[in-house]
């Protein structure tokens, strides 16, 4: 359905994957780091 | 190589219930979120009416104190995580792809999962009402050691909060991935509609603070069941630490609940004032400033816990500083209306009421920010009045404004204007009748989360309870209007409102299943 150039489509797909991975790592890092912050007080 | 990518899996449209369970379409998922929020709104509202019934008169009338405390706790959890957040996520799903000129959300399968986690999370939370020891009753803030006294409900509460958090984080990742990667050619960041901007900033807030809440409640869980002492003073832990963790999440959460409202109002005011938004770039910077400041004010919720004087001063002034970007926003909305060719259709009425009453909530917030004054106001009905002014005529009115504004676009039918206006005036009258008297009883010293109270508070409590029932009944009219509009009505034009501007208004009403198969070019 998506009517755009294939290279552009693949480029966007790659960018979406990178954005998602970075954001997921950020969220997980915050989650885990709070245990260390609190337990090392 | 072909210049056209044919992505055929989107052609598969199951019908019936499977359409909704398997859907990866942003409009379907937006609809699911909005209906979920509507159902939870009536469940949470019913809990509020139990609270107001008990408080209609002094003395214990209908429920025992433990159940009353469960109602205040569950009402808050349901309204915040089950109504306001899903409603805004529903609006984001419906509107962001259409506003940025994209075909769908960037991560459609994850989008489906983000939604379908929620009914499980809330089934788990609501099931605690029938458990031994009752539903959680220690307040939505879950402060230990009180919250650790919860009975069988405790692990269900913790896991449901984890699921809500997971759903929010996945939704936020989706919003950011969509906005950063799926914009139409020419749609630069500073050309995006304000609703998209406010949601982008909200999504970053969500990713930053939902893991903090998840961490906090996991530590509560391990304290209760696995022998840790994160917050147990007897084991070397610190219960105040939980309050810091909770409010490091909780204060940005307040802005998660209000920033998308700013985006909605910034879309509606220019349409009905028939003028472009005044100060677009200052609106963007003000939103970002509010988001930044929201991270450095958390301890204003904890002034009475006992923090060093330097801390009190810092958190007091930092909190007051938020009034500056918020004032910029209110100024810009009023200036947009100034000398505009204004008309007062239902979305505009809700948007104007939002500005007036959100500002009342903002002012009482400034009063609460003053540390010495907060010692008097803390844990009284003044606080309840303050945050309900921000959340009900604030967030909830903005959601209703958004529903009236975009419902003709979503359904292709105009809503009945007279009924919409009746709904607006009933809601506005009763919301003030409910929450304004709470300022007075709060200043006079009535504590919150108490099922009984001194005789001197009786009159204002009776007025507030009448207001609450009036507001609740008025919302049945809202449900009726929404269903009536979905079923039929006068056909809406593509632009719907003659002052409306933006990519979503270039699509037919209702829009096709996939919004922009060929990306529009924005000039």
Coordinates of C-alpha atoms in Angstrom, one line a residue:
Chain A
X1 CA 0.0 0.0 0.0
X2 CA 2.8 2.4 0.8
X3 CA 3.5 4.3 -2.4
X4 CA 7.0 5.5 -2.0
X5 CA 10.4 4.8 -3.5
X6 CA 11.9 1.5 -2.4
X7 CA 15.2 3.0 -1.2
X8 CA 13.3 5.6 0.7
X9 CA 11.1 2.9 2.2
X10 CA 14.0 0.8 3.3
X11 CA 15.8 3.9 4.7
X12 CA 12.8 4.8 6.8
X13 CA 12.4 1.2 8.0
X14 CA 16.1 1.2 9.1
X15 CA 15.7 4.6 10.9
X16 CA 12.6 3.3 12.7
X17 CA 14.5 0.3 13.9
X18 CA 17.4 2.3 15.2
X19 CA 15.0 4.8 17.0
X20 CA 13.1 2.0 18.6
X21 CA 16.3 0.2 19.8
X22 CA 17.8 3.4 21.2
X23 CA 14.6 4.3 23.1
X24 CA 14.1 0.8 24.4
X25 CA 17.7 0.7 25.7
X26 CA 17.2 4.1 27.4
X27 CA 14.0 2.9 29.1
X28 CA 15.6 -0.4 30.3
X29 CA 18.7 1.5 31.5
X30 CA 16.6 3.8 33.6
X31 CA 14.7 0.9 35.0
X32 CA 17.7 -1.1 36.0
X33 CA 19.8 1.9 37.2
X34 CA 17.3 2.8 39.9
X35 CA 17.9 -0.5 41.7
X36 CA 21.6 0.3 41.9
X37 CA 21.0 3.9 42.9
X38 CA 18.7 2.9 45.8
X39 CA 20.6 -0.2 46.9
X40 CA 24.0 1.6 46.9
X41 CA 22.9 4.5 49.1
Chain B
X1 CA 14.0 -1.9 -9.4
X2 CA 10.4 -0.9 -9.0
X3 CA 9.8 2.5 -7.5
X4 CA 6.7 1.4 -5.8
X5 CA 6.6 -0.9 -2.8
X6 CA 3.5 -3.0 -2.6
X7 CA 3.0 -3.9 1.1
X8 CA 0.1 -6.3 0.7
X9 CA -0.3 -7.5 4.3
X10 CA -2.3 -4.3 5.0
X11 CA -5.0 -5.5 2.5
X12 CA -6.0 -8.2 4.9
X13 CA -9.0 -6.8 6.9
X14 CA -10.7 -9.4 9.1
X15 CA -14.2 -8.5 10.1
X16 CA -16.2 -8.8 13.4
X17 CA -14.3 -9.1 16.7
X18 CA -11.1 -10.3 15.0
X19 CA -10.8 -7.0 13.2
X20 CA -10.4 -5.3 16.6
X21 CA -8.2 -8.0 18.1
X22 CA -5.8 -8.4 15.2
X23 CA -5.8 -4.8 14.0
X24 CA -2.6 -3.0 13.3
X25 CA -4.4 0.1 11.8
X26 CA -3.8 3.3 13.7
X27 CA -7.4 4.4 13.4
X28 CA -8.8 1.2 14.7
X29 CA -6.3 1.2 17.6
X30 CA -7.1 4.8 18.3
X31 CA -10.8 3.9 18.5
X32 CA -10.0 1.0 20.8
X33 CA -8.1 3.3 23.1
X34 CA -10.8 5.9 23.1
X35 CA -13.6 3.4 23.9
X36 CA -11.5 1.8 26.6
X37 CA -11.0 5.3 28.2
X38 CA -14.8 5.9 27.9
X39 CA -15.6 2.7 29.7
X40 CA -13.0 3.3 32.4
X41 CA -14.3 6.9 32.8
X42 CA -17.7 5.6 33.9
X43 CA -16.1 2.9 36.2
X44 CA -13.8 5.6 37.8
X45 CA -16.7 8.0 37.9
X46 CA -18.9 5.4 39.7
X47 CA -16.1 5.1 42.3
X48 CA -16.1 8.9 42.7
X49 CA -19.8 8.9 43.3
X50 CA -19.4 6.3 46.0
X51 CA -16.8 8.7 47.6
X52 CA -19.2 11.6 47.3
X53 CA -22.2 9.6 48.6
X54 CA -20.3 8.8 51.7
X55 CA -19.2 12.5 52.1
X56 CA -22.7 13.8 51.5
X57 CA -23.2 14.1 55.2
X58 CA -20.8 13.8 58.2
X59 CA -20.7 10.4 59.9
X60 CA -20.5 7.0 58.3
X61 CA -23.3 6.3 55.9
X62 CA -22.8 3.8 53.2
X63 CA -19.4 2.2 53.2
X64 CA -16.8 1.2 55.8
X65 CA -13.6 3.3 56.0
X66 CA -11.4 0.6 54.5
X67 CA -13.6 0.4 51.4
X68 CA -13.7 4.2 51.3
X69 CA -9.9 4.2 51.1
X70 CA -10.0 1.6 48.4
X71 CA -12.3 3.8 46.4
X72 CA -10.0 6.9 46.7
X73 CA -7.1 4.7 45.6
X74 CA -8.8 2.9 42.8
X75 CA -10.6 6.0 41.5
X76 CA -7.2 7.7 41.1
X77 CA -5.5 4.8 39.5
X78 CA -8.4 4.2 37.1
X79 CA -8.8 7.9 36.1
X80 CA -5.1 8.5 35.6
X81 CA -3.9 5.3 34.0
X82 CA -7.2 4.1 32.6
X83 CA -8.8 7.3 31.3
X84 CA -6.6 10.3 30.7
X85 CA -3.5 8.4 29.5
X86 CA -5.3 6.0 27.2
X87 CA -7.6 8.8 25.9
X88 CA -4.6 10.9 24.8
X89 CA -2.9 7.8 23.4
X90 CA -6.1 7.2 21.4
X91 CA -6.0 10.7 20.1
X92 CA -2.3 10.3 19.2
X93 CA -3.1 7.1 17.3
X94 CA -5.9 8.7 15.4
X95 CA -4.3 12.0 14.7
X96 CA -0.5 11.9 14.6
X97 CA -0.2 9.9 11.3
X98 CA -2.8 12.1 9.7
X99 CA -1.2 15.3 11.0
X100 CA 2.3 14.4 9.9
X101 CA 1.2 13.0 6.5
X102 CA 2.2 9.4 7.3
X103 CA 0.3 6.2 6.3
X104 CA 0.2 4.7 9.8
X105 CA 2.1 4.5 13.0
X106 CA 5.8 3.5 12.6
X107 CA 5.3 0.2 14.7
X108 CA 1.8 -1.1 14.0
X109 CA 2.2 -4.5 15.5
X110 CA 3.6 -3.1 18.7
X111 CA 0.8 -0.6 18.6
X112 CA -1.7 -3.5 18.8
X113 CA 0.2 -5.0 21.7
X114 CA 0.4 -1.7 23.6
X115 CA -3.4 -1.5 23.5
X116 CA -4.3 -5.1 24.3
X117 CA -2.1 -5.1 27.4
X118 CA -4.4 -2.5 29.0
X119 CA -7.6 -4.5 29.3
X120 CA -5.6 -7.3 31.0
X121 CA -3.9 -4.8 33.3
X122 CA -7.2 -3.2 34.4
X123 CA -9.0 -6.5 34.7
X124 CA -6.2 -7.5 37.1
X125 CA -6.5 -4.2 39.0
X126 CA -10.3 -4.2 39.3
X127 CA -10.4 -7.9 40.3
X128 CA -8.7 -6.9 43.6
X129 CA -12.1 -5.4 44.6
X130 CA -13.3 -9.0 45.3
X131 CA -10.1 -10.3 47.1
X132 CA -9.4 -11.0 50.7
X133 CA -8.2 -7.8 52.4
X134 CA -10.0 -5.7 49.7
X135 CA -8.6 -3.6 46.9
X136 CA -5.5 -1.4 47.5
X137 CA -6.4 1.3 50.0
X138 CA -3.1 3.0 50.7
X139 CA -3.5 5.8 48.2
X140 CA -2.5 5.9 44.5
X141 CA 1.0 7.1 45.7
X142 CA 1.6 3.6 47.2
X143 CA 3.7 4.9 50.1
X144 CA 5.3 2.2 52.2
X145 CA 4.9 1.0 54.9
X146 CA 1.1 1.6 54.5
X147 CA 0.9 0.1 51.0
X148 CA 2.8 -3.0 52.1
X149 CA -0.2 -3.7 54.4
X150 CA -2.3 -4.4 51.4
X151 CA -3.7 -8.0 51.4
X152 CA -3.9 -10.5 48.5
X153 CA -4.4 -7.5 46.1
X154 CA -0.8 -6.4 46.4
X155 CA 1.0 -8.4 43.7
X156 CA -2.0 -7.9 41.4
X157 CA -1.6 -4.1 41.9
X158 CA 2.1 -4.2 41.2
X159 CA 1.8 -6.4 38.1
X160 CA -1.0 -4.2 36.7
X161 CA 1.1 -1.1 37.2
X162 CA 3.9 -2.9 35.4
X163 CA 1.6 -3.6 32.5
X164 CA 0.3 -0.1 32.4
X165 CA 3.9 1.2 32.3
X166 CA 4.9 -1.3 29.6
X167 CA 1.9 -0.2 27.5
X168 CA 2.8 3.5 28.0
X169 CA 6.5 3.0 27.1
X170 CA 5.7 1.0 24.0
X171 CA 3.1 3.7 23.0
X172 CA 5.7 6.4 23.6
X173 CA 8.4 4.7 21.5
X174 CA 5.8 4.3 18.7
X175 CA 4.9 8.0 18.9
X176 CA 8.6 9.1 18.8
X177 CA 9.5 6.7 16.0
X178 CA 6.5 7.9 14.0
X179 CA 7.1 11.6 14.4
X180 CA 10.8 11.4 13.8
X181 CA 10.7 9.1 10.8
X182 CA 7.3 9.2 9.1
X183 CA 6.7 12.9 8.4
X184 CA 5.7 13.9 4.9
X185 CA 8.4 15.7 2.7
X186 CA 8.6 19.3 3.7
X187 CA 7.0 18.7 7.2
X188 CA 9.9 20.1 9.2
X189 CA 9.8 19.9 13.0
X190 CA 8.8 23.5 13.3
X191 CA 6.0 23.1 10.8
X192 CA 4.3 20.3 12.8
X193 CA 1.0 20.9 14.5
X194 CA 1.2 21.8 18.2
X195 CA -0.6 18.6 19.1
X196 CA 2.2 16.6 17.5
X197 CA 4.8 18.6 19.3
X198 CA 3.2 18.3 22.7
X199 CA 2.9 14.5 22.2
X200 CA 6.5 14.2 21.1
X201 CA 7.6 15.9 24.3
X202 CA 5.1 13.9 26.3
X203 CA 6.5 10.6 24.8
X204 CA 10.0 11.5 25.9
X205 CA 8.7 12.2 29.4
X206 CA 7.0 8.8 29.4
X207 CA 10.1 7.0 28.4
X208 CA 12.1 8.8 31.1
X209 CA 9.8 8.3 34.0
X210 CA 7.7 5.2 33.6
X211 CA 10.7 3.0 34.2
X212 CA 11.3 4.9 37.4
X213 CA 7.8 4.0 38.6
X214 CA 8.3 0.4 37.5
X215 CA 11.6 0.3 39.4
X216 CA 9.9 1.7 42.5
X217 CA 7.0 -0.7 42.5
X218 CA 9.3 -3.7 41.8
X219 CA 11.3 -2.7 44.9
X220 CA 8.0 -2.6 46.9
X221 CA 7.3 -6.1 45.6
X222 CA 10.7 -7.4 46.7
X223 CA 10.4 -5.7 50.0
X224 CA 7.1 -7.5 50.6
X225 CA 7.8 -10.9 49.3
X226 CA 11.6 -11.4 48.9
X227 CA 13.0 -10.1 52.1
X228 CA 14.7 -6.9 50.7
X229 CA 14.7 -3.7 52.7
X230 CA 14.8 -1.0 50.1
X231 CA 12.1 1.0 52.0
X232 CA 12.1 -0.9 55.3
X233 CA 13.8 1.2 58.1
X234 CA 14.2 -1.9 60.3
X235 CA 16.4 -3.5 57.6
X236 CA 18.4 -0.3 57.0
X237 CA 16.1 1.0 54.2
X238 CA 14.4 4.3 53.9
X239 CA 10.6 4.8 53.4
X240 CA 11.2 8.4 52.4
X241 CA 13.3 7.1 49.5
X242 CA 10.2 5.6 48.0
X243 CA 8.5 9.0 48.1
X244 CA 11.4 10.6 46.2
X245 CA 11.3 7.8 43.6
X246 CA 7.5 8.0 43.3
X247 CA 7.4 11.8 42.8
X248 CA 10.4 11.7 40.5
X249 CA 7.9 9.8 38.3
X250 CA 4.8 11.5 39.7
X251 CA 5.5 15.1 38.9
X252 CA 6.5 14.6 35.2
X253 CA 3.4 12.3 35.1
X254 CA 1.3 15.4 35.9
X255 CA 2.7 17.0 32.7
X256 CA 2.2 13.8 30.8
X257 CA -1.5 14.2 31.6
X258 CA -1.7 17.9 30.6
X259 CA 0.8 18.6 27.8
X260 CA -1.4 16.8 25.1
X261 CA -4.3 18.9 26.4
X262 CA -2.2 22.0 25.5
X263 CA -1.8 20.6 22.0
X264 CA -5.5 20.0 21.6
X265 CA -6.4 23.5 22.8
X266 CA -3.7 25.0 20.5
X267 CA -5.4 23.2 17.6
X268 CA -9.0 24.3 18.4
X269 CA -8.5 28.0 19.4
X270 CA -7.0 29.1 16.0
X271 CA -9.8 27.2 14.1
X272 CA -12.7 29.0 15.8
X273 CA -10.9 32.4 16.2
X274 CA -10.1 32.1 12.5
X275 CA -6.5 33.3 13.1
X276 CA -3.2 31.4 13.1
X277 CA -1.9 30.4 16.5
X278 CA -0.1 33.4 18.1
X279 CA 3.5 32.6 19.0
X280 CA 3.9 29.1 17.5
X281 CA 7.6 28.8 18.3
X282 CA 7.2 30.2 21.8
X283 CA 4.6 27.5 22.4
X284 CA 7.1 24.8 21.4
X285 CA 9.8 26.2 23.6
X286 CA 7.3 26.7 26.5
X287 CA 6.3 23.0 26.2
X288 CA 9.9 21.9 26.3
X289 CA 10.6 24.2 29.2
X290 CA 7.7 22.8 31.2
X291 CA 8.9 19.3 30.5
X292 CA 12.4 20.1 31.6
X293 CA 11.2 21.9 34.8
X294 CA 8.9 18.9 35.6
X295 CA 12.0 16.9 36.4
X296 CA 13.4 19.2 39.1
X297 CA 10.3 20.0 41.2
X298 CA 9.3 16.6 42.6
X299 CA 10.0 17.3 46.3
X300 CA 7.3 20.0 46.4
X301 CA 5.0 17.0 47.1
X302 CA 7.1 16.2 50.2
X303 CA 7.6 19.6 52.0
X304 CA 6.0 18.3 55.2
X305 CA 8.2 15.1 55.2
X306 CA 11.1 17.2 56.3
X307 CA 13.8 18.3 53.9
X308 CA 16.6 20.7 54.4
X309 CA 15.8 24.4 54.1
X310 CA 18.0 24.8 51.0
X311 CA 15.9 22.0 49.4
X312 CA 12.7 23.6 50.3
X313 CA 13.8 26.9 48.8
X314 CA 15.1 25.2 45.6
X315 CA 11.9 23.2 45.1
X316 CA 9.7 26.2 45.9
X317 CA 11.3 28.5 43.4
X318 CA 11.7 25.8 40.7
X319 CA 8.0 25.1 41.0
X320 CA 7.0 28.7 40.8
X321 CA 9.2 29.0 37.7
X322 CA 6.8 26.6 35.8
X323 CA 4.3 29.5 35.9
X324 CA 6.4 31.4 33.4
X325 CA 6.2 29.0 30.4
X326 CA 2.6 28.1 31.4
X327 CA 1.8 31.9 31.4
X328 CA 3.4 32.1 27.9
X329 CA 0.9 29.5 26.7
X330 CA -2.2 31.1 28.3
X331 CA -1.1 34.5 26.9
X332 CA -0.7 33.0 23.4
X333 CA -4.1 31.4 23.5
X334 CA -5.8 34.6 24.6
X335 CA -3.9 36.6 22.0
X336 CA -4.9 34.1 19.3
X337 CA -8.5 34.9 20.2
X338 CA -7.9 38.6 20.4
X339 CA -9.8 40.4 17.6
X340 CA -10.5 37.0 16.0
X341 CA -13.8 36.3 14.1
X342 CA -14.8 33.9 16.9
X343 CA -17.6 31.5 16.9
X344 CA -18.6 29.3 19.9
X345 CA -19.2 25.7 18.7
X346 CA -18.9 23.0 21.4
X347 CA -15.1 22.3 20.9
X348 CA -14.4 26.0 21.3
X349 CA -16.5 26.3 24.4
X350 CA -14.7 23.4 26.0
X351 CA -11.3 24.9 24.9
X352 CA -12.1 28.3 26.4
X353 CA -13.4 26.7 29.6
X354 CA -10.2 24.8 29.7
X355 CA -8.1 28.0 29.6
X356 CA -10.1 29.6 32.4
X357 CA -10.4 26.6 34.8
X358 CA -7.0 25.2 34.1
X359 CA -5.6 28.6 35.1
X360 CA -7.6 28.4 38.4
X361 CA -5.9 25.1 39.0
X362 CA -2.6 26.6 38.1
X363 CA -3.0 29.5 40.6
X364 CA -3.9 27.1 43.4
X365 CA -0.8 25.2 42.4
X366 CA 1.3 28.3 42.9
X367 CA -0.2 28.7 46.4
X368 CA 0.7 25.1 47.2
X369 CA 4.3 25.7 45.9
X370 CA 4.9 28.3 48.7
X371 CA 6.6 26.0 51.3
X372 CA 5.3 27.6 54.5
X373 CA 1.8 27.8 53.1
X374 CA 2.0 24.2 52.0
X375 CA 2.5 23.1 55.6
X376 CA -1.1 24.4 56.2
X377 CA -2.6 23.1 52.9
X378 CA -0.8 19.7 52.7
X379 CA -3.2 16.7 52.7
X380 CA -6.3 18.9 52.9
X381 CA -9.2 19.2 50.4
X382 CA -7.4 22.3 49.0
X383 CA -5.0 19.9 47.3
X384 CA -7.9 17.8 46.1
X385 CA -9.6 21.0 44.7
X386 CA -6.3 22.0 43.0
X387 CA -5.5 18.8 41.2
X388 CA -9.1 18.2 40.2
X389 CA -9.2 21.7 38.6
X390 CA -6.1 20.7 36.6
X391 CA -7.4 17.3 35.7
X392 CA -11.1 17.5 35.1
X393 CA -11.7 20.9 33.5
X394 CA -8.1 20.6 32.4
X395 CA -7.3 17.2 30.9
X396 CA -10.9 15.8 30.7
X397 CA -12.3 18.9 29.1
X398 CA -9.5 18.9 26.6
X399 CA -10.3 15.3 25.7
X400 CA -14.0 16.2 25.3
X401 CA -13.1 19.2 23.2
X402 CA -10.9 17.0 21.0
X403 CA -13.8 14.4 20.6
X404 CA -16.2 17.1 19.5
X405 CA -13.6 18.7 17.2
X406 CA -12.4 15.6 15.4
X407 CA -15.5 13.3 15.7
X408 CA -16.9 14.7 12.4
X409 CA -13.6 13.9 10.8
X410 CA -13.5 10.4 12.3
X411 CA -17.1 9.4 11.6
X412 CA -18.1 11.6 8.6
X413 CA -21.1 12.8 10.6
X414 CA -21.6 16.1 12.5
X415 CA -22.5 15.7 16.2
X416 CA -25.8 17.4 17.3
X417 CA -24.6 20.9 18.2
X418 CA -27.4 21.8 20.6
X419 CA -26.9 18.7 22.6
X420 CA -23.1 19.3 22.6
X421 CA -23.7 22.8 24.0
X422 CA -26.1 21.4 26.7
X423 CA -23.5 18.9 27.6
X424 CA -20.9 21.6 27.9
X425 CA -22.9 23.9 30.1
X426 CA -24.1 21.1 32.4
X427 CA -20.5 19.8 32.7
X428 CA -19.1 23.3 33.4
X429 CA -21.7 24.2 36.0
X430 CA -21.5 20.9 37.8
X431 CA -17.7 20.6 37.7
X432 CA -17.4 24.0 39.5
X433 CA -20.2 23.0 41.9
X434 CA -18.2 19.9 42.8
X435 CA -14.7 21.2 43.1
X436 CA -14.9 24.9 44.0
X437 CA -16.3 24.4 47.5
X438 CA -13.4 22.0 48.2
X439 CA -11.0 25.0 48.2
X440 CA -13.0 26.4 51.2
X441 CA -13.2 23.2 53.2
X442 CA -9.5 22.6 52.5
X443 CA -8.4 26.0 53.7
X444 CA -10.6 25.4 56.8
X445 CA -8.6 22.2 57.4
X446 CA -10.7 19.3 56.2
X447 CA -8.2 16.4 55.6
X448 CA -8.4 14.3 52.4
X449 CA -8.9 10.5 52.2
X450 CA -11.2 10.5 55.3
X451 CA -14.7 9.1 55.2
X452 CA -16.0 11.2 58.1
X453 CA -15.5 14.9 58.9
X454 CA -16.3 17.7 61.3
X455 CA -19.8 19.2 61.3
X456 CA -18.5 22.6 60.2
X457 CA -17.7 21.1 56.7
X458 CA -21.1 19.7 56.1
X459 CA -22.7 22.4 53.8
X460 CA -19.9 22.6 51.3
X461 CA -19.6 18.8 51.2
X462 CA -23.3 18.5 50.5
X463 CA -22.9 21.0 47.6
X464 CA -19.8 19.1 46.2
X465 CA -21.7 15.8 46.3
X466 CA -24.7 17.3 44.4
X467 CA -22.3 18.7 41.9
X468 CA -20.6 15.3 41.5
X469 CA -23.8 13.5 40.7
X470 CA -24.8 16.3 38.3
X471 CA -21.5 16.0 36.5
X472 CA -21.8 12.2 36.4
X473 CA -25.3 12.3 34.9
X474 CA -24.2 15.0 32.3
X475 CA -21.6 12.5 31.0
X476 CA -24.3 10.0 30.0
X477 CA -25.4 12.7 27.6
X478 CA -21.8 12.8 26.2
X479 CA -22.0 9.0 25.7
X480 CA -25.3 9.4 23.9
X481 CA -23.9 12.2 21.7
X482 CA -20.9 10.1 20.7
X483 CA -23.0 7.0 19.8
X484 CA -25.6 9.1 17.9
X485 CA -22.8 10.7 15.9
X486 CA -21.2 7.4 15.0
X487 CA -24.6 6.0 13.9
X488 CA -25.5 8.9 11.7
X489 CA -26.3 12.6 11.4
X490 CA -25.7 15.5 9.0
X491 CA -22.8 14.6 6.7
X492 CA -19.5 16.4 7.5
X493 CA -17.5 18.1 4.8
X494 CA -13.8 17.2 4.4
X495 CA -12.6 20.4 6.1
X496 CA -15.5 20.2 8.7
X497 CA -14.7 23.6 10.2
X498 CA -14.2 26.6 7.9
X499 CA -11.2 27.8 9.9
X500 CA -9.5 24.4 10.2
X501 CA -6.0 24.1 8.9
X502 CA -3.7 21.0 8.8
X503 CA -3.2 17.8 6.8
X504 CA -5.9 15.8 8.5
X505 CA -8.5 18.2 7.1
X506 CA -7.4 17.5 3.5
X507 CA -8.5 13.9 3.9
X508 CA -12.1 12.8 3.2
X509 CA -14.5 12.5 6.2
X510 CA -14.3 9.7 7.3
X511 CA -10.7 9.2 6.2
X512 CA -9.7 6.1 4.2
X513 CA -8.3 3.1 6.1
X514 CA -4.8 4.2 5.3
X515 CA -4.4 7.9 5.4
X516 CA -1.7 9.0 3.1
X517 CA -0.6 6.2 0.7
X518 CA 1.3 8.8 -1.3
X519 CA 3.0 11.2 1.1
X520 CA 1.6 14.8 0.7
X521 CA 4.2 17.5 0.0
X522 CA 4.1 20.2 2.7
X523 CA 5.1 23.7 1.5

